[in-house]
């Protein structure tokens, strides 16, 4: 199956911004919908944002207005722009196909985002 590599995480202070990137080993257009997911300490993994093949997006309520998911079907990348980061955004962030995310399968390494003062 497709290999997905997340990058861009780090340690930031509240109110700042960070952009995560996901590089896919094959056509994400062929795969279809993609998503970003996160798992905070002691919490279950949740879908943060999804983006359909044609660009329609969905966001979890807690990030609406702050995060933006985008995709480049030529470069086979999916990005997550995160603004006004809050401590509760601290989590390991994962990229996955929406189908696999829904099935809770085949998670990669993820990238750590830590928001702390």
Tab-separated table of C-alpha atoms in Angstrom:
chain	number	residue	atom	x	y	z
A	1	UNK	CA	0.000	0.000	0.000
A	2	UNK	CA	0.887	3.669	0.011
A	3	UNK	CA	3.672	4.863	2.271
A	4	UNK	CA	3.058	8.162	4.024
A	5	UNK	CA	5.724	10.227	5.722
A	6	UNK	CA	4.761	13.037	8.070
A	7	UNK	CA	7.031	15.939	8.866
A	8	UNK	CA	6.970	19.436	10.280
A	9	UNK	CA	6.163	18.876	13.915
A	10	UNK	CA	7.983	20.538	16.743
A	11	UNK	CA	7.827	22.443	19.992
A	12	UNK	CA	6.048	25.781	19.761
A	13	UNK	CA	4.501	28.318	22.084
A	14	UNK	CA	0.771	29.055	22.295
A	15	UNK	CA	-0.526	31.402	19.639
A	16	UNK	CA	2.083	30.491	17.062
A	17	UNK	CA	1.810	28.589	13.795
A	18	UNK	CA	3.127	25.386	12.337
A	19	UNK	CA	2.653	23.564	9.057
A	20	UNK	CA	2.719	19.800	8.779
A	21	UNK	CA	3.450	17.962	5.562
A	22	UNK	CA	2.638	14.470	4.373
A	23	UNK	CA	4.410	12.917	1.420
A	24	UNK	CA	2.808	9.938	-0.277
A	25	UNK	CA	4.596	7.268	-2.263
A	26	UNK	CA	1.960	7.131	-4.941
A	27	UNK	CA	-0.932	9.062	-6.404
A	28	UNK	CA	-3.217	10.497	-3.776
A	29	UNK	CA	-5.630	11.331	-6.529
A	30	UNK	CA	-6.063	7.600	-7.098
A	31	UNK	CA	-6.392	7.007	-3.362
A	32	UNK	CA	-9.064	9.629	-2.914
A	33	UNK	CA	-9.808	11.373	0.356
A	34	UNK	CA	-6.935	12.051	2.732
A	35	UNK	CA	-6.822	13.195	6.297
A	36	UNK	CA	-4.829	14.383	9.255
A	37	UNK	CA	-5.400	12.725	12.605
A	38	UNK	CA	-3.996	13.257	16.050
A	39	UNK	CA	-3.634	11.437	19.310
A	40	UNK	CA	-3.109	13.453	22.454
A	41	UNK	CA	-1.629	11.925	25.595
A	42	UNK	CA	-4.182	9.696	27.270
A	43	UNK	CA	-6.734	10.269	24.530
A	44	UNK	CA	-8.041	8.326	21.573
A	45	UNK	CA	-6.961	9.208	18.091
A	46	UNK	CA	-9.282	11.658	16.385
A	47	UNK	CA	-9.739	12.968	12.892
A	48	UNK	CA	-8.589	16.567	12.710
A	49	UNK	CA	-9.286	17.335	9.089
A	50	UNK	CA	-10.092	15.511	5.892
A	51	UNK	CA	-9.931	16.584	2.303
A	52	UNK	CA	-11.647	14.919	-0.605
A	53	UNK	CA	-10.114	14.277	-3.982
A	54	UNK	CA	-11.653	17.430	-5.374
A	55	UNK	CA	-10.847	19.605	-2.379
A	56	UNK	CA	-13.898	19.531	-0.119
A	57	UNK	CA	-12.816	19.665	3.511
A	58	UNK	CA	-14.076	18.775	6.958
A	59	UNK	CA	-12.652	19.786	10.321
A	60	UNK	CA	-13.183	18.790	13.878
A	61	UNK	CA	-14.902	21.635	15.721
A	62	UNK	CA	-11.931	22.346	17.949
A	63	UNK	CA	-9.732	23.409	15.024
A	64	UNK	CA	-12.226	25.161	12.768
A	65	UNK	CA	-10.974	28.575	11.818
A	66	UNK	CA	-7.453	27.752	12.945
A	67	UNK	CA	-6.330	24.805	10.818
A	68	UNK	CA	-6.386	24.403	7.057
A	69	UNK	CA	-5.878	21.143	5.210
A	70	UNK	CA	-4.780	21.173	1.597
A	71	UNK	CA	-3.599	18.707	-1.003
A	72	UNK	CA	-1.477	18.731	-4.094
A	73	UNK	CA	-2.506	15.865	-6.335
A	74	UNK	CA	0.494	16.421	-8.589
A	75	UNK	CA	3.141	16.432	-5.870
A	76	UNK	CA	1.199	13.815	-3.895
A	77	UNK	CA	1.349	15.794	-0.697
A	78	UNK	CA	-1.135	16.772	1.984
A	79	UNK	CA	-0.495	19.704	4.286
A	80	UNK	CA	-1.997	20.958	7.508
A	81	UNK	CA	-1.528	24.614	8.322
A	82	UNK	CA	-2.065	25.208	12.005
A	83	UNK	CA	-2.516	28.701	13.406
A	84	UNK	CA	-3.110	30.049	16.892
A	85	UNK	CA	-1.920	26.809	18.385
A	86	UNK	CA	-3.176	25.917	21.826
A	87	UNK	CA	-1.786	23.573	24.461
A	88	UNK	CA	-4.682	21.217	23.800
A	89	UNK	CA	-3.389	20.789	20.251
A	90	UNK	CA	-0.437	18.892	21.663
A	91	UNK	CA	-0.483	15.440	20.093
A	92	UNK	CA	1.161	13.128	17.657
A	93	UNK	CA	-0.203	14.019	14.250
A	94	UNK	CA	-0.691	11.385	11.582
A	95	UNK	CA	-1.487	11.478	7.910
A	96	UNK	CA	-3.556	8.706	6.396
A	97	UNK	CA	-6.040	7.931	3.700
A	98	UNK	CA	-9.535	8.708	4.897
A	99	UNK	CA	-10.558	5.102	4.324
A	100	UNK	CA	-7.756	3.701	6.468
A	101	UNK	CA	-8.294	6.395	9.059
A	102	UNK	CA	-11.923	5.422	9.331
A	103	UNK	CA	-10.876	1.812	9.806
A	104	UNK	CA	-8.174	2.854	12.283
A	105	UNK	CA	-5.558	0.936	10.363
A	106	UNK	CA	-1.984	1.276	9.167
A	107	UNK	CA	-0.760	4.285	11.066
A	108	UNK	CA	2.750	5.499	10.460
A	109	UNK	CA	5.210	7.143	12.792
A	110	UNK	CA	3.477	10.499	12.910
A	111	UNK	CA	5.026	13.804	13.867
A	112	UNK	CA	4.954	15.275	17.352
A	113	UNK	CA	3.441	18.693	17.932
A	114	UNK	CA	3.966	20.143	21.365
A	115	UNK	CA	2.403	23.473	22.307
A	116	UNK	CA	3.710	24.744	25.595
A	117	UNK	CA	4.810	27.917	27.275
